[in-house]
mmCIF file of C-alpha atoms in Angstrom:
data_model
loop_
_atom_site.group_PDB
_atom_site.id
_atom_site.type_symbol
_atom_site.label_atom_id
_atom_site.label_comp_id
_atom_site.label_asym_id
_atom_site.label_seq_id
_atom_site.Cartn_x
_atom_site.Cartn_y
_atom_site.Cartn_z
ATOM 1 C CA MET I 1 198.432 130.095 63.444
ATOM 2 C CA LYS I 2 195.102 131.749 64.351
ATOM 3 C CA LYS I 3 193.664 130.673 61.004
ATOM 4 C CA ILE I 4 194.729 127.079 61.637
ATOM 5 C CA ILE I 5 193.110 127.060 65.096
ATOM 6 C CA VAL I 6 189.895 128.502 63.692
ATOM 7 C CA LEU I 7 189.841 125.853 60.965
ATOM 8 C CA VAL I 8 190.404 123.053 63.489
ATOM 9 C CA ILE I 9 187.611 124.309 65.742
ATOM 10 C CA ALA I 10 185.296 124.680 62.759
ATOM 11 C CA GLY I 11 186.120 121.137 61.706
ATOM 12 C CA LEU I 12 185.298 119.822 65.145
ATOM 13 C CA MET I 13 182.006 121.697 65.155
ATOM 14 C CA ILE I 14 181.103 120.267 61.765
ATOM 15 C CA THR I 15 181.973 116.734 62.903
ATOM 16 C CA THR I 16 179.903 117.095 66.063
ATOM 17 C CA GLY I 17 177.050 118.633 64.139
ATOM 18 C CA VAL I 18 177.032 115.783 61.639
ATOM 19 C CA PHE I 19 176.874 113.282 64.500
ATOM 20 C CA ALA I 20 173.990 115.098 66.159
ATOM 21 C CA LYS I 21 172.144 115.512 62.884
ATOM 22 C CA GLY I 22 172.640 111.904 61.837
ATOM 23 C CA ILE I 23 170.743 110.322 64.717
ATOM 24 C CA SER I 24 167.470 110.833 66.470
ATOM 25 C CA LYS I 25 165.644 109.431 69.468
ATOM 26 C CA LYS I 26 164.363 106.707 67.161
ATOM 27 C CA THR I 27 167.923 105.379 66.921
ATOM 28 C CA PRO I 28 168.444 102.767 69.664
ATOM 29 C CA ILE I 29 171.043 103.337 72.351
ATOM 30 C CA GLY I 30 173.059 100.148 72.778
ATOM 31 C CA VAL I 31 173.607 99.118 76.403
ATOM 32 C CA SER I 32 175.946 96.182 76.994
ATOM 33 C CA MET I 33 176.086 94.682 80.505
ATOM 34 C CA PRO I 34 178.392 91.835 81.616
ATOM 35 C CA THR I 35 175.977 89.381 83.210
ATOM 36 C CA LYS I 36 172.654 88.814 84.912
ATOM 37 C CA ASP I 37 174.310 86.584 87.510
ATOM 38 C CA LEU I 38 175.269 89.500 89.770
ATOM 39 C CA GLN I 39 172.468 91.577 91.267
ATOM 40 C CA ARG I 40 174.216 94.889 90.652
ATOM 41 C CA TRP I 41 174.414 94.442 86.859
ATOM 42 C CA ASN I 42 170.707 93.596 86.726
ATOM 43 C CA GLN I 43 170.022 96.829 88.602
ATOM 44 C CA ASP I 44 172.423 98.847 86.458
ATOM 45 C CA GLY I 45 170.850 97.573 83.245
ATOM 46 C CA ALA I 46 167.292 98.086 84.494
ATOM 47 C CA ASN I 47 168.016 101.614 85.764
ATOM 48 C CA MET I 48 169.767 102.562 82.535
ATOM 49 C CA LYS I 49 166.929 101.251 80.381
ATOM 50 C CA ALA I 50 164.237 102.914 82.500
ATOM 51 C CA GLN I 51 165.927 106.317 82.562
ATOM 52 C CA LEU I 52 166.835 106.323 78.872
ATOM 53 C CA GLU I 53 163.288 105.324 77.920
ATOM 54 C CA LYS I 54 161.902 108.007 80.229
ATOM 55 C CA ALA I 55 164.052 110.497 78.323
ATOM 56 C CA GLY I 56 162.450 109.289 75.092
ATOM 57 C CA TYR I 57 165.119 106.937 73.718
ATOM 58 C CA LYS I 58 164.818 103.435 72.365
ATOM 59 C CA VAL I 59 167.136 101.055 74.241
ATOM 60 C CA ASP I 60 168.889 97.931 73.024
ATOM 61 C CA LEU I 61 169.892 96.271 76.339
ATOM 62 C CA GLN I 62 171.988 93.090 76.212
ATOM 63 C CA TYR I 63 173.576 90.904 78.900
ATOM 64 C CA ALA I 64 176.616 88.816 77.929
ATOM 65 C CA ASN I 65 176.554 85.966 80.475
ATOM 66 C CA ASN I 66 180.102 86.928 81.520
ATOM 67 C CA GLU I 67 181.403 85.624 78.176
ATOM 68 C CA ILE I 68 183.776 87.908 76.276
ATOM 69 C CA ALA I 69 182.896 86.376 72.913
ATOM 70 C CA THR I 70 179.186 86.911 73.605
ATOM 71 C CA GLN I 71 179.697 90.546 74.561
ATOM 72 C CA THR I 72 181.821 91.148 71.465
ATOM 73 C CA SER I 73 179.167 89.575 69.254
ATOM 74 C CA GLN I 74 176.384 91.584 70.872
ATOM 75 C CA ILE I 75 178.308 94.839 70.358
ATOM 76 C CA GLU I 76 178.979 93.899 66.718
ATOM 77 C CA ASN I 77 175.244 93.379 66.246
ATOM 78 C CA MET I 78 174.474 96.739 67.865
ATOM 79 C CA ILE I 79 176.841 98.472 65.440
ATOM 80 C CA THR I 80 175.382 96.558 62.461
ATOM 81 C CA LYS I 81 171.827 97.491 63.485
ATOM 82 C CA GLY I 82 172.800 101.159 63.492
ATOM 83 C CA ASP I 83 173.102 102.001 67.203
ATOM 84 C CA LYS I 84 175.051 105.264 67.225
ATOM 85 C CA ILE I 85 175.835 105.453 70.954
ATOM 86 C CA LEU I 86 177.052 102.456 72.957
ATOM 87 C CA VAL I 87 177.139 102.282 76.751
ATOM 88 C CA ILE I 88 179.406 99.378 77.697
ATOM 89 C CA ALA I 89 180.225 97.777 81.041
ATOM 90 C CA SER I 90 182.988 95.484 79.838
ATOM 91 C CA ILE I 91 183.678 91.949 81.033
ATOM 92 C CA ASP I 92 187.361 92.235 80.161
ATOM 93 C CA GLY I 93 188.490 95.822 79.797
ATOM 94 C CA SER I 94 191.205 94.845 77.317
ATOM 95 C CA ALA I 95 189.222 92.546 75.028
ATOM 96 C CA LEU I 96 187.093 94.963 73.008
ATOM 97 C CA LYS I 97 189.649 96.889 70.963
ATOM 98 C CA ASN I 98 188.888 95.279 67.577
ATOM 99 C CA VAL I 99 185.119 95.595 67.734
ATOM 100 C CA LEU I 100 185.398 99.166 69.007
ATOM 101 C CA ASP I 101 187.761 100.027 66.160
ATOM 102 C CA THR I 102 184.816 99.166 63.919
ATOM 103 C CA ALA I 103 182.548 101.369 66.016
ATOM 104 C CA LYS I 104 184.945 104.294 65.671
ATOM 105 C CA ARG I 105 185.181 103.897 61.892
ATOM 106 C CA LYS I 106 181.393 104.071 61.702
ATOM 107 C CA GLY I 107 181.180 107.157 63.892
ATOM 108 C CA VAL I 108 179.684 105.381 66.899
ATOM 109 C CA LYS I 109 180.272 107.092 70.249
ATOM 110 C CA VAL I 110 181.295 104.840 73.142
ATOM 111 C CA ILE I 111 180.695 105.518 76.837
ATOM 112 C CA ALA I 112 182.539 103.145 79.177
ATOM 113 C CA TYR I 113 180.241 102.349 82.093
ATOM 114 C CA ASP I 114 181.776 101.738 85.543
ATOM 115 C CA ARG I 115 184.618 99.631 84.100
ATOM 116 C CA LEU I 116 187.168 101.441 81.975
ATOM 117 C CA ILE I 117 187.698 99.942 78.508
ATOM 118 C CA MET I 118 191.427 99.722 77.923
ATOM 119 C CA ASN I 119 193.640 100.319 74.882
ATOM 120 C CA SER I 120 190.866 101.680 72.671
ATOM 121 C CA SER I 121 190.799 105.173 71.210
ATOM 122 C CA ALA I 122 187.097 104.633 70.458
ATOM 123 C CA VAL I 123 186.136 105.377 74.067
ATOM 124 C CA SER I 124 184.726 108.901 74.197
ATOM 125 C CA TYR I 125 183.740 109.148 77.869
ATOM 126 C CA TYR I 126 183.786 107.184 81.106
ATOM 127 C CA ALA I 127 181.093 107.212 83.792
ATOM 128 C CA THR I 128 181.815 105.569 87.116
ATOM 129 C CA PHE I 129 182.027 106.063 90.840
ATOM 130 C CA ASP I 130 185.217 107.378 92.398
ATOM 131 C CA ASN I 131 186.775 103.929 92.588
ATOM 132 C CA TYR I 132 189.932 105.013 94.398
ATOM 133 C CA LYS I 133 187.694 106.615 97.015
ATOM 134 C CA VAL I 134 185.826 103.300 97.333
ATOM 135 C CA GLY I 135 189.092 101.664 98.386
ATOM 136 C CA THR I 136 190.078 104.448 100.753
ATOM 137 C CA ILE I 137 186.653 104.346 102.446
ATOM 138 C CA GLN I 138 186.985 100.593 102.965
ATOM 139 C CA GLY I 139 190.526 100.941 104.270
ATOM 140 C CA SER I 140 189.636 103.835 106.579
ATOM 141 C CA PHE I 141 186.701 101.856 107.966
ATOM 142 C CA LEU I 142 189.097 99.052 108.955
ATOM 143 C CA VAL I 143 191.599 101.509 110.450
ATOM 144 C CA ASP I 144 188.845 102.947 112.614
ATOM 145 C CA LYS I 145 187.169 99.707 113.679
ATOM 146 C CA LEU I 146 190.471 97.921 114.381
ATOM 147 C CA GLY I 147 191.771 100.887 116.365
ATOM 148 C CA LEU I 148 194.978 100.889 114.351
ATOM 149 C CA LYS I 149 195.943 104.462 115.227
ATOM 150 C CA SER I 150 196.320 103.543 118.891
ATOM 151 C CA ARG I 151 197.318 99.893 118.477
ATOM 152 C CA THR I 152 200.784 98.605 119.383
ATOM 153 C CA LYS I 153 203.075 96.013 117.799
ATOM 154 C CA ALA I 154 202.627 93.921 120.926
ATOM 155 C CA ASN I 155 198.989 93.357 119.980
ATOM 156 C CA PRO I 156 198.731 93.657 116.185
ATOM 157 C CA ALA I 157 195.479 93.216 114.289
ATOM 158 C CA THR I 158 195.380 90.338 111.798
ATOM 159 C CA ILE I 159 193.854 90.596 108.329
ATOM 160 C CA GLU I 160 193.530 88.700 105.051
ATOM 161 C CA LEU I 161 192.970 90.492 101.751
ATOM 162 C CA PHE I 162 190.689 89.813 98.766
ATOM 163 C CA THR I 163 190.067 91.864 95.653
ATOM 164 C CA GLY I 164 188.288 91.236 92.349
ATOM 165 C CA SER I 165 188.983 90.028 88.860
ATOM 166 C CA PRO I 166 192.431 90.785 87.412
ATOM 167 C CA ASP I 167 190.857 91.703 84.054
ATOM 168 C CA ASP I 168 188.816 94.482 85.691
ATOM 169 C CA ASN I 169 190.786 97.743 85.716
ATOM 170 C CA ASN I 170 188.749 98.912 88.710
ATOM 171 C CA ILE I 171 190.620 96.639 91.107
ATOM 172 C CA ASN I 172 193.688 98.830 90.611
ATOM 173 C CA PHE I 173 191.704 101.609 92.269
ATOM 174 C CA PHE I 174 189.701 99.570 94.816
ATOM 175 C CA PHE I 175 192.664 97.556 96.059
ATOM 176 C CA GLY I 176 195.139 100.383 95.500
ATOM 177 C CA GLY I 177 193.058 102.826 97.523
ATOM 178 C CA ALA I 178 192.604 100.403 100.400
ATOM 179 C CA MET I 179 196.285 99.451 100.470
ATOM 180 C CA ASP I 180 197.368 103.097 100.393
ATOM 181 C CA VAL I 181 195.395 103.563 103.611
ATOM 182 C CA LEU I 182 196.516 100.294 105.245
ATOM 183 C CA LYS I 183 200.188 100.269 104.192
ATOM 184 C CA PRO I 184 201.471 102.548 106.996
ATOM 185 C CA TYR I 185 199.977 100.169 109.548
ATOM 186 C CA PHE I 186 201.510 97.129 107.843
ATOM 187 C CA ASP I 187 204.827 98.988 107.806
ATOM 188 C CA SER I 188 204.630 99.852 111.513
ATOM 189 C CA GLY I 189 203.696 96.293 112.454
ATOM 190 C CA VAL I 190 200.349 97.049 114.097
ATOM 191 C CA LEU I 191 198.575 95.273 111.211
ATOM 192 C CA VAL I 192 199.755 91.907 109.915
ATOM 193 C CA CYS I 193 198.657 89.502 107.188
ATOM 194 C CA PRO I 194 199.635 86.041 108.503
ATOM 195 C CA SER I 195 199.446 84.363 105.074
ATOM 196 C CA GLY I 196 201.742 86.968 103.552
ATOM 197 C CA GLN I 197 199.365 87.243 100.586
ATOM 198 C CA THR I 198 199.284 90.995 100.110
ATOM 199 C CA SER I 199 199.980 91.581 96.396
ATOM 200 C CA LYS I 200 197.161 92.332 93.981
ATOM 201 C CA ALA I 201 197.881 89.123 92.042
ATOM 202 C CA GLN I 202 197.738 87.000 95.198
ATOM 203 C CA CYS I 203 194.499 88.617 96.338
ATOM 204 C CA ALA I 204 192.663 88.651 92.981
ATOM 205 C CA THR I 205 189.425 86.703 92.492
ATOM 206 C CA LEU I 206 188.736 85.729 88.881
ATOM 207 C CA ASN I 207 185.336 86.946 87.652
ATOM 208 C CA TRP I 208 184.577 88.267 91.140
ATOM 209 C CA SER I 209 183.413 84.701 91.808
ATOM 210 C CA THR I 210 181.748 83.858 95.126
ATOM 211 C CA GLU I 211 182.827 80.238 94.763
ATOM 212 C CA THR I 212 186.457 81.133 94.031
ATOM 213 C CA ALA I 213 186.566 83.478 97.032
ATOM 214 C CA GLN I 214 185.033 80.817 99.252
ATOM 215 C CA SER I 215 187.601 78.252 98.138
ATOM 216 C CA ARG I 216 190.517 80.603 98.817
ATOM 217 C CA MET I 217 189.140 81.557 102.246
ATOM 218 C CA GLU I 218 188.702 77.879 103.094
ATOM 219 C CA ASN I 219 192.337 77.290 102.135
ATOM 220 C CA LEU I 220 193.463 80.205 104.312
ATOM 221 C CA ILE I 221 191.451 78.917 107.267
ATOM 222 C CA SER I 222 193.044 75.492 106.861
ATOM 223 C CA SER I 223 196.613 76.630 106.184
ATOM 224 C CA GLN I 224 196.692 79.364 108.838
ATOM 225 C CA GLY I 225 194.620 77.601 111.485
ATOM 226 C CA TYR I 226 192.026 80.374 111.752
ATOM 227 C CA GLY I 227 188.937 79.658 113.802
ATOM 228 C CA PRO I 228 186.948 80.747 116.855
ATOM 229 C CA LYS I 229 189.210 78.486 118.903
ATOM 230 C CA GLY I 230 192.241 78.793 116.633
ATOM 231 C CA LYS I 231 194.434 81.615 115.355
ATOM 232 C CA LYS I 232 192.991 85.088 115.711
ATOM 233 C CA LEU I 233 191.590 86.723 112.552
ATOM 234 C CA ASP I 234 190.393 90.265 113.151
ATOM 235 C CA ALA I 235 189.397 91.333 109.655
ATOM 236 C CA VAL I 236 189.063 90.346 106.018
ATOM 237 C CA TYR I 237 189.284 93.042 103.377
ATOM 238 C CA SER I 238 186.995 92.325 100.410
ATOM 239 C CA SER I 239 186.612 94.706 97.464
ATOM 240 C CA ASN I 240 182.985 93.752 96.772
ATOM 241 C CA ASP I 241 179.938 91.815 97.938
ATOM 242 C CA SER I 242 180.065 88.749 95.681
ATOM 243 C CA VAL I 243 183.583 88.064 96.978
ATOM 244 C CA ALA I 244 182.502 88.888 100.541
ATOM 245 C CA MET I 245 179.690 86.338 100.266
ATOM 246 C CA GLY I 246 182.199 83.567 99.537
ATOM 247 C CA ILE I 247 184.340 84.688 102.466
ATOM 248 C CA THR I 248 181.291 84.688 104.742
ATOM 249 C CA ASN I 249 180.288 81.198 103.632
ATOM 250 C CA ALA I 250 183.746 79.866 104.501
ATOM 251 C CA LEU I 251 183.924 81.642 107.869
ATOM 252 C CA VAL I 252 180.445 80.491 108.924
ATOM 253 C CA ALA I 253 181.339 76.924 107.968
ATOM 254 C CA ALA I 254 184.453 77.256 110.146
ATOM 255 C CA GLY I 255 182.289 78.066 113.149
ATOM 256 C CA TYR I 256 182.358 81.858 113.270
ATOM 257 C CA THR I 257 179.187 83.574 114.493
ATOM 258 C CA ALA I 258 178.035 87.165 114.795
ATOM 259 C CA ASP I 259 179.675 87.298 118.239
ATOM 260 C CA ASN I 260 183.194 86.644 116.958
ATOM 261 C CA PHE I 261 182.995 87.366 113.217
ATOM 262 C CA PRO I 262 185.993 89.130 111.651
ATOM 263 C CA LEU I 263 185.335 92.616 110.285
ATOM 264 C CA LEU I 264 184.423 92.122 106.625
ATOM 265 C CA THR I 265 184.131 94.850 103.995
ATOM 266 C CA GLY I 266 182.169 94.816 100.741
ATOM 267 C CA GLN I 267 180.738 96.907 97.931
ATOM 268 C CA ASP I 268 177.406 97.181 96.069
ATOM 269 C CA CYS I 269 174.988 96.606 98.973
ATOM 270 C CA ASP I 270 173.611 93.443 97.354
ATOM 271 C CA LYS I 271 170.491 92.273 99.169
ATOM 272 C CA PRO I 272 172.021 89.062 100.614
ATOM 273 C CA ASN I 273 174.994 91.052 101.900
ATOM 274 C CA VAL I 274 172.792 93.686 103.524
ATOM 275 C CA LYS I 275 171.017 90.807 105.271
ATOM 276 C CA ASN I 276 174.432 89.549 106.389
ATOM 277 C CA MET I 277 175.171 93.001 107.815
ATOM 278 C CA LEU I 278 171.975 92.779 109.826
ATOM 279 C CA ARG I 279 172.995 89.283 111.003
ATOM 280 C CA GLY I 280 176.434 90.493 112.008
ATOM 281 C CA THR I 281 178.412 88.543 109.406
ATOM 282 C CA GLN I 282 179.495 91.539 107.305
ATOM 283 C CA ALA I 283 180.544 94.874 108.749
ATOM 284 C CA MET I 284 179.965 97.275 105.849
ATOM 285 C CA SER I 285 179.335 97.627 102.149
ATOM 286 C CA ILE I 286 179.984 100.550 99.815
ATOM 287 C CA PHE I 287 176.714 101.915 98.431
ATOM 288 C CA LYS I 288 176.923 103.006 94.808
ATOM 289 C CA ASP I 289 173.462 104.223 93.861
ATOM 290 C CA THR I 290 173.126 102.962 90.299
ATOM 291 C CA ARG I 291 170.253 105.389 89.753
ATOM 292 C CA THR I 292 172.750 108.254 90.101
ATOM 293 C CA LEU I 293 175.195 106.672 87.668
ATOM 294 C CA ALA I 294 172.431 105.925 85.163
ATOM 295 C CA GLU I 295 171.257 109.536 85.438
ATOM 296 C CA LYS I 296 174.750 110.800 84.578
ATOM 297 C CA VAL I 297 174.979 108.478 81.579
ATOM 298 C CA VAL I 298 171.579 109.625 80.308
ATOM 299 C CA GLY I 299 172.939 113.176 80.573
ATOM 300 C CA MET I 300 175.973 112.145 78.518
ATOM 301 C CA VAL I 301 173.753 110.546 75.875
ATOM 302 C CA ASP I 302 171.553 113.656 75.750
ATOM 303 C CA ALA I 303 174.564 115.901 75.268
ATOM 304 C CA LEU I 304 176.023 113.725 72.510
ATOM 305 C CA MET I 305 172.673 113.568 70.731
ATOM 306 C CA GLN I 306 172.586 117.371 70.715
ATOM 307 C CA GLY I 307 176.172 117.692 69.554
ATOM 308 C CA LYS I 308 177.251 119.102 72.921
ATOM 309 C CA THR I 309 180.053 118.143 75.322
ATOM 310 C CA PRO I 310 178.814 115.992 78.229
ATOM 311 C CA GLU I 311 179.356 117.102 81.817
ATOM 312 C CA ILE I 312 182.597 115.688 83.238
ATOM 313 C CA ASN I 313 184.462 116.253 86.514
ATOM 314 C CA ASP I 314 187.724 114.370 86.015
ATOM 315 C CA THR I 315 190.315 114.823 83.287
ATOM 316 C CA LYS I 316 193.382 113.426 85.077
ATOM 317 C CA THR I 317 192.753 109.992 86.553
ATOM 318 C CA TYR I 318 191.719 107.461 83.935
ATOM 319 C CA ASP I 319 194.247 106.690 81.200
ATOM 320 C CA ASN I 320 193.144 103.686 79.148
ATOM 321 C CA GLY I 321 196.431 103.328 77.320
ATOM 322 C CA THR I 322 195.473 105.678 74.495
ATOM 323 C CA GLY I 323 195.229 108.785 76.663
ATOM 324 C CA ILE I 324 193.122 110.264 79.446
ATOM 325 C CA ILE I 325 189.410 109.499 79.062
ATOM 326 C CA PRO I 326 187.146 112.394 80.153
ATOM 327 C CA SER I 327 185.163 111.030 83.084
ATOM 328 C CA TYR I 328 182.327 111.713 85.464
ATOM 329 C CA LEU I 329 182.923 110.296 88.942
ATOM 330 C CA CYS I 330 179.995 109.833 91.306
ATOM 331 C CA ASP I 331 180.584 109.820 95.066
ATOM 332 C CA PRO I 332 180.316 106.489 96.933
ATOM 333 C CA VAL I 333 179.197 106.198 100.561
ATOM 334 C CA PHE I 334 179.118 103.213 102.881
ATOM 335 C CA ALA I 335 176.320 101.374 104.616
ATOM 336 C CA THR I 336 176.356 99.549 107.939
ATOM 337 C CA LYS I 337 173.612 98.049 110.056
ATOM 338 C CA ASP I 338 173.284 101.468 111.704
ATOM 339 C CA ASN I 339 172.521 103.565 108.618
ATOM 340 C CA TYR I 340 171.268 101.053 106.024
ATOM 341 C CA LYS I 341 167.612 102.033 106.488
ATOM 342 C CA GLN I 342 168.245 105.691 105.679
ATOM 343 C CA LEU I 343 170.509 104.940 102.706
ATOM 344 C CA LEU I 344 168.737 101.974 101.163
ATOM 345 C CA VAL I 345 165.105 101.882 102.276
ATOM 346 C CA ASP I 346 164.132 105.495 102.919
ATOM 347 C CA SER I 347 165.722 106.470 99.576
ATOM 348 C CA GLY I 348 163.529 103.941 97.740
ATOM 349 C CA TYR I 349 166.469 101.859 96.519
ATOM 350 C CA TYR I 350 165.035 98.786 98.269
ATOM 351 C CA LYS I 351 161.790 97.944 99.962
ATOM 352 C CA ALA I 352 162.027 97.033 103.649
ATOM 353 C CA SER I 353 160.619 93.599 102.713
ATOM 354 C CA ASP I 354 163.582 93.022 100.350
ATOM 355 C CA LEU I 355 165.913 92.886 103.334
ATOM 356 C CA GLN I 356 163.901 90.655 105.671
#
């Protein structure tokens, strides 16, 4: 048995060594991002490219216009051109199996970036923020601001719920984390959702679309009679900022102002949403510093290039259908109008003029 173990370890070392020996910093690192239409993916791509180039690597950065076929084609081209490490933020986490099977056959290492790629054994590592914690932070914020711990059934808080795209595995963690925090208050009757739309499927927003979120919020306002002079609406849970923007547009059109605006959550600290926080039309947004995430991915790339094991801090949470994917989870925090300057401006993430 000892001989077998030694042989297996030796084989792994040889495989890793061959990978490290077969590439150099002249070999481009393929970086595949979903779209340029959302501010955060522009920032993620730019940060990744800048930090990889600073570390001495050539970078093949592609944006896929939120089209699965385009992303698949771009990844195929990266593999054909000889990219030996791919960093992929997938549009649809379940749509890349075939092209990544090709990557695996050719010895290409795959790092899933922020969105877990499902049902593919080609995924070597996953780098993201603690997405369950994102949801629990959002939920806890609402518990605190709505005073749910001391609220009674005689005066329940009202809420509507929005999450993101059903093809994004992350919503299981965002929405799941938030609902785990809020469920006891739904169960006790101190928090109610008048529309009854509380399942993930009912609350999903295809492609995280601002327009789709706005349309659904408009329908809720109409069907439930929400308004400054209508039915009370204390809060709207939104998993991210592009969805929150659509919700804000609908609520403003319905006559809500900063004085009576429902508590609204978000994520990504997109510039327009930070401005909305300052105007009083969004209560908070999760801040995920993409510079931190890019730094961790560069560390993963460096380790793989040297035939070493990248730093990871989670080996239990993320099963993509083929097994647990070794992951590095960065810590999210949240911004409000009270702390945005310290988090976003003083840290150099934005200029003060960006938010005016």
